[in-house]
GROMACS .gro file of C-alpha atoms in nm:
model
  345
    1UNK     CA    1  -4.855  -4.895   6.041
    2UNK     CA    2  -4.811  -4.978   5.678
    3UNK     CA    3  -5.033  -4.684   5.591
    4UNK     CA    4  -4.801  -4.454   5.784
    5UNK     CA    5  -4.502  -4.597   5.603
    6UNK     CA    6  -4.684  -4.542   5.274
    7UNK     CA    7  -4.749  -4.181   5.358
    8UNK     CA    8  -4.391  -4.125   5.463
    9UNK     CA    9  -4.262  -4.296   5.154
   10UNK     CA   10  -4.488  -4.096   4.923
   11UNK     CA   11  -4.401  -3.774   5.104
   12UNK     CA   12  -4.034  -3.844   5.047
   13UNK     CA   13  -4.094  -3.920   4.682
   14UNK     CA   14  -4.305  -3.610   4.643
   15UNK     CA   15  -4.033  -3.402   4.809
   16UNK     CA   16  -3.770  -3.542   4.573
   17UNK     CA   17  -3.998  -3.483   4.281
   18UNK     CA   18  -4.068  -3.131   4.396
   19UNK     CA   19  -3.697  -3.060   4.437
   20UNK     CA   20  -3.627  -3.197   4.091
   21UNK     CA   21  -3.911  -2.993   3.950
   22UNK     CA   22  -3.786  -2.681   4.123
   23UNK     CA   23  -3.435  -2.747   3.991
   24UNK     CA   24  -3.562  -2.793   3.638
   25UNK     CA   25  -3.768  -2.479   3.664
   26UNK     CA   26  -3.471  -2.288   3.810
   27UNK     CA   27  -3.236  -2.411   3.539
   28UNK     CA   28  -3.491  -2.336   3.272
   29UNK     CA   29  -3.541  -1.992   3.420
   30UNK     CA   30  -3.165  -1.934   3.434
   31UNK     CA   31  -3.124  -2.045   3.075
   32UNK     CA   32  -3.418  -1.837   2.964
   33UNK     CA   33  -3.292  -1.529   3.145
   34UNK     CA   34  -2.942  -1.583   3.008
   35UNK     CA   35  -3.076  -1.609   2.656
   36UNK     CA   36  -3.291  -1.302   2.713
   37UNK     CA   37  -2.996  -1.100   2.841
   38UNK     CA   38  -2.776  -1.206   2.550
   39UNK     CA   39  -3.039  -1.115   2.292
   40UNK     CA   40  -3.077  -0.766   2.435
   41UNK     CA   41  -2.902  -0.462   2.292
   42UNK     CA   42  -2.599  -0.344   2.481
   43UNK     CA   43  -2.616  -0.045   2.716
   44UNK     CA   44  -2.410   0.200   2.508
   45UNK     CA   45  -2.544   0.539   2.405
   46UNK     CA   46  -2.291   0.565   2.120
   47UNK     CA   47  -2.050   0.341   1.928
   48UNK     CA   48  -1.736   0.262   2.128
   49UNK     CA   49  -1.398   0.119   2.035
   50UNK     CA   50  -1.255  -0.142   2.274
   51UNK     CA   51  -0.920  -0.320   2.280
   52UNK     CA   52  -0.888  -0.686   2.374
   53UNK     CA   53  -0.534  -0.738   2.493
   54UNK     CA   54  -0.335  -1.046   2.403
   55UNK     CA   55  -0.382  -1.319   2.664
   56UNK     CA   56  -0.693  -1.161   2.819
   57UNK     CA   57  -0.920  -1.416   2.992
   58UNK     CA   58  -1.292  -1.433   2.924
   59UNK     CA   59  -1.373  -1.333   3.281
   60UNK     CA   60  -1.151  -1.026   3.251
   61UNK     CA   61  -1.312  -0.945   2.917
   62UNK     CA   62  -1.657  -0.971   3.079
   63UNK     CA   63  -1.540  -0.735   3.353
   64UNK     CA   64  -1.412  -0.492   3.086
   65UNK     CA   65  -1.754  -0.486   2.919
   66UNK     CA   66  -1.913  -0.418   3.256
   67UNK     CA   67  -1.665  -0.141   3.342
   68UNK     CA   68  -1.727   0.031   3.008
   69UNK     CA   69  -2.102   0.015   3.063
   70UNK     CA   70  -2.162  -0.218   2.769
   71UNK     CA   71  -2.339  -0.465   3.004
   72UNK     CA   72  -2.470  -0.412   3.358
   73UNK     CA   73  -2.369  -0.750   3.503
   74UNK     CA   74  -2.111  -1.011   3.416
   75UNK     CA   75  -2.316  -1.306   3.547
   76UNK     CA   76  -2.507  -1.362   3.227
   77UNK     CA   77  -2.191  -1.340   3.017
   78UNK     CA   78  -2.022  -1.603   3.232
   79UNK     CA   79  -2.324  -1.834   3.225
   80UNK     CA   80  -2.348  -1.798   2.849
   81UNK     CA   81  -1.976  -1.869   2.823
   82UNK     CA   82  -2.018  -2.191   3.022
   83UNK     CA   83  -2.300  -2.300   2.794
   84UNK     CA   84  -2.115  -2.194   2.477
   85UNK     CA   85  -1.739  -2.247   2.528
   86UNK     CA   86  -1.653  -2.138   2.172
   87UNK     CA   87  -1.764  -1.785   2.260
   88UNK     CA   88  -1.504  -1.765   2.536
   89UNK     CA   89  -1.211  -1.808   2.291
   90UNK     CA   90  -1.171  -1.433   2.250
   91UNK     CA   91  -0.916  -1.292   2.005
   92UNK     CA   92  -0.688  -0.998   2.072
   93UNK     CA   93  -0.754  -0.687   1.867
   94UNK     CA   94  -0.958  -0.368   1.841
   95UNK     CA   95  -1.333  -0.392   1.802
   96UNK     CA   96  -1.602  -0.136   1.733
   97UNK     CA   97  -1.905  -0.198   1.956
   98UNK     CA   98  -2.215  -0.046   1.797
   99UNK     CA   99  -2.491   0.080   2.023
  100UNK     CA  100  -2.745  -0.119   1.820
  101UNK     CA  101  -2.554  -0.446   1.865
  102UNK     CA  102  -2.681  -0.743   2.068
  103UNK     CA  103  -2.457  -0.869   2.348
  104UNK     CA  104  -2.452  -1.211   2.181
  105UNK     CA  105  -2.322  -1.054   1.858
  106UNK     CA  106  -2.045  -0.877   2.050
  107UNK     CA  107  -1.922  -1.212   2.183
  108UNK     CA  108  -1.947  -1.367   1.836
  109UNK     CA  109  -1.747  -1.080   1.685
  110UNK     CA  110  -1.469  -1.098   1.943
  111UNK     CA  111  -1.451  -1.480   1.946
  112UNK     CA  112  -1.415  -1.481   1.566
  113UNK     CA  113  -1.156  -1.203   1.565
  114UNK     CA  114  -1.363  -0.971   1.345
  115UNK     CA  115  -1.153  -0.665   1.420
  116UNK     CA  116  -1.263  -0.319   1.314
  117UNK     CA  117  -1.122  -0.217   0.980
  118UNK     CA  118  -0.982   0.133   0.947
  119UNK     CA  119  -0.915   0.273   0.601
  120UNK     CA  120  -0.695   0.516   0.415
  121UNK     CA  121  -0.750   0.645   0.062
  122UNK     CA  122  -0.463   0.730  -0.171
  123UNK     CA  123  -0.582   0.940  -0.463
  124UNK     CA  124  -0.480   0.875  -0.823
  125UNK     CA  125  -0.214   1.122  -0.931
  126UNK     CA  126  -0.084   1.184  -0.580
  127UNK     CA  127   0.285   1.145  -0.500
  128UNK     CA  128   0.465   0.924  -0.252
  129UNK     CA  129   0.548   1.236  -0.049
  130UNK     CA  130   0.176   1.307  -0.016
  131UNK     CA  131   0.109   0.945   0.081
  132UNK     CA  132   0.368   0.961   0.356
  133UNK     CA  133   0.208   1.276   0.499
  134UNK     CA  134  -0.126   1.093   0.512
  135UNK     CA  135   0.028   0.790   0.678
  136UNK     CA  136   0.216   0.998   0.934
  137UNK     CA  137  -0.109   1.168   1.039
  138UNK     CA  138  -0.316   0.850   1.069
  139UNK     CA  139  -0.353   0.761   1.440
  140UNK     CA  140  -0.413   0.389   1.382
  141UNK     CA  141  -0.101   0.318   1.177
  142UNK     CA  142   0.219   0.215   1.355
  143UNK     CA  143   0.507   0.429   1.232
  144UNK     CA  144   0.834   0.248   1.159
  145UNK     CA  145   0.980   0.513   0.926
  146UNK     CA  146   1.147   0.827   1.055
  147UNK     CA  147   0.909   1.094   0.927
  148UNK     CA  148   1.125   1.375   1.064
  149UNK     CA  149   1.398   1.285   0.815
  150UNK     CA  150   1.206   1.406   0.512
  151UNK     CA  151   1.509   1.407   0.283
  152UNK     CA  152   1.566   1.035   0.333
  153UNK     CA  153   1.206   0.911   0.344
  154UNK     CA  154   1.208   0.776  -0.011
  155UNK     CA  155   1.532   0.590   0.058
  156UNK     CA  156   1.386   0.455   0.383
  157UNK     CA  157   1.085   0.317   0.196
  158UNK     CA  158   1.302   0.164  -0.077
  159UNK     CA  159   1.531   0.003   0.179
  160UNK     CA  160   1.247  -0.134   0.394
  161UNK     CA  161   1.083  -0.292   0.088
  162UNK     CA  162   1.418  -0.399  -0.064
  163UNK     CA  163   1.340  -0.221  -0.392
  164UNK     CA  164   1.595  -0.184  -0.669
  165UNK     CA  165   1.551   0.192  -0.682
  166UNK     CA  166   1.622   0.461  -0.424
  167UNK     CA  167   1.340   0.676  -0.567
  168UNK     CA  168   1.024   0.460  -0.551
  169UNK     CA  169   0.783   0.717  -0.692
  170UNK     CA  170   0.491   0.568  -0.882
  171UNK     CA  171   0.541   0.213  -0.758
  172UNK     CA  172   0.233   0.204  -0.533
  173UNK     CA  173  -0.126   0.156  -0.651
  174UNK     CA  174  -0.368   0.432  -0.548
  175UNK     CA  175  -0.693   0.311  -0.393
  176UNK     CA  176  -0.863   0.272  -0.053
  177UNK     CA  177  -0.692   0.024   0.177
  178UNK     CA  178  -0.860  -0.131   0.482
  179UNK     CA  179  -0.642  -0.232   0.777
  180UNK     CA  180  -0.659  -0.315   1.145
  181UNK     CA  181  -0.535  -0.104   1.435
  182UNK     CA  182  -0.156  -0.080   1.469
  183UNK     CA  183  -0.085  -0.201   1.115
  184UNK     CA  184   0.271  -0.095   1.026
  185UNK     CA  185   0.321   0.179   0.769
  186UNK     CA  186   0.562  -0.034   0.569
  187UNK     CA  187   0.313  -0.325   0.557
  188UNK     CA  188   0.053  -0.092   0.410
  189UNK     CA  189   0.299   0.032   0.149
  190UNK     CA  190   0.397  -0.326   0.070
  191UNK     CA  191   0.034  -0.408  -0.010
  192UNK     CA  192   0.012  -0.103  -0.237
  193UNK     CA  193   0.337  -0.202  -0.408
  194UNK     CA  194   0.211  -0.556  -0.469
  195UNK     CA  195  -0.115  -0.421  -0.611
  196UNK     CA  196   0.076  -0.199  -0.852
  197UNK     CA  197   0.285  -0.492  -0.969
  198UNK     CA  198  -0.031  -0.690  -1.040
  199UNK     CA  199  -0.198  -0.408  -1.239
  200UNK     CA  200   0.120  -0.317  -1.424
  201UNK     CA  201   0.207  -0.673  -1.522
  202UNK     CA  202  -0.150  -0.751  -1.632
  203UNK     CA  203  -0.156  -0.442  -1.853
  204UNK     CA  204   0.190  -0.523  -1.994
  205UNK     CA  205   0.066  -0.868  -2.098
  206UNK     CA  206  -0.213  -0.704  -2.300
  207UNK     CA  207  -0.017  -0.411  -2.445
  208UNK     CA  208  -0.020  -0.315  -2.810
  209UNK     CA  209   0.278  -0.388  -3.028
  210UNK     CA  210   0.543  -0.135  -3.133
  211UNK     CA  211   0.516   0.082  -2.823
  212UNK     CA  212   0.819   0.298  -2.734
  213UNK     CA  213   0.881   0.134  -2.395
  214UNK     CA  214   1.172  -0.093  -2.314
  215UNK     CA  215   0.998  -0.246  -2.012
  216UNK     CA  216   0.692  -0.212  -1.783
  217UNK     CA  217   0.870   0.052  -1.574
  218UNK     CA  218   0.893   0.289  -1.872
  219UNK     CA  219   0.524   0.228  -1.937
  220UNK     CA  220   0.459   0.317  -1.572
  221UNK     CA  221   0.646   0.645  -1.620
  222UNK     CA  222   0.422   0.722  -1.916
  223UNK     CA  223   0.111   0.627  -1.718
  224UNK     CA  224   0.207   0.870  -1.441
  225UNK     CA  225   0.235   1.154  -1.694
  226UNK     CA  226  -0.103   1.066  -1.845
  227UNK     CA  227  -0.255   1.062  -1.494
  228UNK     CA  228  -0.122   1.409  -1.415
  229UNK     CA  229  -0.233   1.554  -1.749
  230UNK     CA  230  -0.602   1.470  -1.712
  231UNK     CA  231  -0.850   1.350  -1.453
  232UNK     CA  232  -1.088   1.251  -1.733
  233UNK     CA  233  -1.066   0.875  -1.787
  234UNK     CA  234  -1.224   0.917  -2.130
  235UNK     CA  235  -0.923   1.121  -2.245
  236UNK     CA  236  -0.647   0.898  -2.116
  237UNK     CA  237  -0.602   0.686  -2.428
  238UNK     CA  238  -0.606   0.992  -2.655
  239UNK     CA  239  -0.348   1.170  -2.441
  240UNK     CA  240  -0.142   0.851  -2.447
  241UNK     CA  241  -0.156   0.856  -2.826
  242UNK     CA  242  -0.013   1.210  -2.833
  243UNK     CA  243   0.287   1.116  -2.621
  244UNK     CA  244   0.344   0.787  -2.804
  245UNK     CA  245   0.331   0.970  -3.138
  246UNK     CA  246   0.588   1.218  -3.010
  247UNK     CA  247   0.824   0.951  -2.879
  248UNK     CA  248   0.802   0.757  -3.204
  249UNK     CA  249   0.899   1.065  -3.406
  250UNK     CA  250   1.171   1.179  -3.165
  251UNK     CA  251   0.977   1.484  -3.051
  252UNK     CA  252   1.016   1.597  -2.693
  253UNK     CA  253   0.718   1.532  -2.466
  254UNK     CA  254   0.704   1.894  -2.344
  255UNK     CA  255   0.459   1.820  -2.064
  256UNK     CA  256   0.420   2.064  -1.774
  257UNK     CA  257   0.363   1.806  -1.495
  258UNK     CA  258   0.717   1.674  -1.541
  259UNK     CA  259   0.855   2.026  -1.506
  260UNK     CA  260   0.655   2.076  -1.187
  261UNK     CA  261   0.778   1.748  -1.042
  262UNK     CA  262   1.138   1.844  -1.116
  263UNK     CA  263   1.093   2.177  -0.938
  264UNK     CA  264   0.968   2.001  -0.623
  265UNK     CA  265   0.927   2.253  -0.337
  266UNK     CA  266   1.034   2.538  -0.565
  267UNK     CA  267   0.705   2.517  -0.754
  268UNK     CA  268   0.471   2.784  -0.614
  269UNK     CA  269   0.170   2.743  -0.843
  270UNK     CA  270   0.294   2.891  -1.170
  271UNK     CA  271   0.541   2.768  -1.432
  272UNK     CA  272   0.764   3.048  -1.559
  273UNK     CA  273   0.972   3.073  -1.875
  274UNK     CA  274   1.276   3.034  -1.655
  275UNK     CA  275   1.138   2.704  -1.528
  276UNK     CA  276   1.087   2.580  -1.883
  277UNK     CA  277   1.446   2.673  -1.975
  278UNK     CA  278   1.596   2.509  -1.666
  279UNK     CA  279   1.749   2.174  -1.753
  280UNK     CA  280   1.649   1.926  -1.484
  281UNK     CA  281   1.630   1.551  -1.536
  282UNK     CA  282   1.248   1.585  -1.533
  283UNK     CA  283   1.208   1.886  -1.763
  284UNK     CA  284   1.073   1.724  -2.081
  285UNK     CA  285   1.102   2.058  -2.259
  286UNK     CA  286   1.480   2.017  -2.232
  287UNK     CA  287   1.537   1.640  -2.228
  288UNK     CA  288   1.461   1.377  -2.488
  289UNK     CA  289   1.233   1.086  -2.413
  290UNK     CA  290   1.086   0.994  -2.076
  291UNK     CA  291   1.195   1.133  -1.739
  292UNK     CA  292   1.395   0.891  -1.519
  293UNK     CA  293   1.108   0.792  -1.288
  294UNK     CA  294   0.730   0.822  -1.263
  295UNK     CA  295   0.606   1.158  -1.135
  296UNK     CA  296   0.298   1.028  -0.946
  297UNK     CA  297   0.092   0.719  -0.867
  298UNK     CA  298  -0.116   0.636  -1.176
  299UNK     CA  299  -0.447   0.453  -1.152
  300UNK     CA  300  -0.570   0.165  -1.364
  301UNK     CA  301  -0.714   0.385  -1.640
  302UNK     CA  302  -0.384   0.562  -1.702
  303UNK     CA  303  -0.188   0.237  -1.687
  304UNK     CA  304  -0.414   0.072  -1.946
  305UNK     CA  305  -0.399   0.386  -2.163
  306UNK     CA  306  -0.019   0.378  -2.165
  307UNK     CA  307  -0.030   0.016  -2.286
  308UNK     CA  308  -0.323   0.061  -2.523
  309UNK     CA  309  -0.315   0.416  -2.660
  310UNK     CA  310  -0.575   0.530  -2.910
  311UNK     CA  311  -0.471   0.532  -3.275
  312UNK     CA  312  -0.462   0.899  -3.368
  313UNK     CA  313  -0.256   1.155  -3.560
  314UNK     CA  314  -0.255   1.398  -3.270
  315UNK     CA  315   0.068   1.558  -3.154
  316UNK     CA  316  -0.066   1.846  -2.945
  317UNK     CA  317  -0.336   1.922  -2.690
  318UNK     CA  318  -0.440   2.215  -2.473
  319UNK     CA  319  -0.688   2.249  -2.188
  320UNK     CA  320  -1.026   2.395  -2.277
  321UNK     CA  321  -1.055   2.543  -1.929
  322UNK     CA  322  -1.336   2.307  -1.828
  323UNK     CA  323  -1.138   1.997  -1.739
  324UNK     CA  324  -1.107   1.860  -2.091
  325UNK     CA  325  -0.863   1.910  -2.379
  326UNK     CA  326  -0.857   2.019  -2.743
  327UNK     CA  327  -0.639   1.792  -2.957
  328UNK     CA  328  -0.456   1.893  -3.275
  329UNK     CA  329  -0.259   1.714  -3.545
  330UNK     CA  330  -0.036   2.011  -3.630
  331UNK     CA  331   0.126   2.311  -3.464
  332UNK     CA  332  -0.081   2.568  -3.655
  333UNK     CA  333  -0.411   2.429  -3.528
  334UNK     CA  334  -0.262   2.389  -3.182
  335UNK     CA  335  -0.161   2.755  -3.170
  336UNK     CA  336  -0.515   2.854  -3.271
  337UNK     CA  337  -0.652   2.641  -2.987
  338UNK     CA  338  -0.407   2.796  -2.741
  339UNK     CA  339  -0.510   3.146  -2.852
  340UNK     CA  340  -0.878   3.063  -2.814
  341UNK     CA  341  -0.884   2.860  -2.495
  342UNK     CA  342  -0.581   2.990  -2.306
  343UNK     CA  343  -0.537   3.348  -2.423
  344UNK     CA  344  -0.901   3.427  -2.494
  345UNK     CA  345  -0.826   3.567  -2.840
   0.00000   0.00000   0.00000
């Protein structure tokens, strides 16, 4: 009798043990399979952009990944989420899912809010009008300005940024800006404006003495002219010296880019004698000193050159036809250079 009880008792213990063992094995298998599934690459054939909406639950996000074909089943995502709660705290935004990305890395990216960064490049020497065309065409920038009202766009920008001028040409630093989906146009311009203030103020603090500028804004006007005159950084300080020498001796700047800017849409690719004789506020053949505003967005090289011009006796320069310039100290030599490089004599 006791032997029977012993057998029964041991059978019960063995059954419990077996059940526990099976449970451990099942859990281990589930964990192992979950880890395996999460370490695998996603099912995409090409990179895909997804949007996580504000307030989206983790389960709904898992369903979205399944619907888009990024994963085949949601089970493993949900199990992994239970085991790693921090991965379920997904952040709203737009994310680029690469086809060589592990499922685990997708969850990490979305839980940390590592949104995809778009970019836009503003070229040195471009104008605000050209910037606004770029912005208007970019599909991932939210438009708050009225781009149909082209005549008031500059005023719209100035008003939105509470600037002291209604003509904010030159006040934005040209470079490549990264941003997330739906960034507002005015927020992008604000960043560019702040960057310009930093570069301009830093250069002003290190400027040479006895320069013909009343304030940093006048130096910015000069920098914009230098930028438009040459794309060669190595020439910027020499060109700056020419214009500084002219201002200091009360000579007119006589620089074509200012004439072109003053003509605006009337400029068709060639400057005529009539254009040079026309007295606009930007025609430096007809006005003394600097024009009233910058004529483009200068880069760092031109800004530094305006503040730290080379020490030369040059008053003239002409293009050599190959992207560089020939500099002269007097009109006679300048005319010879013009005849040689511009007229082919």
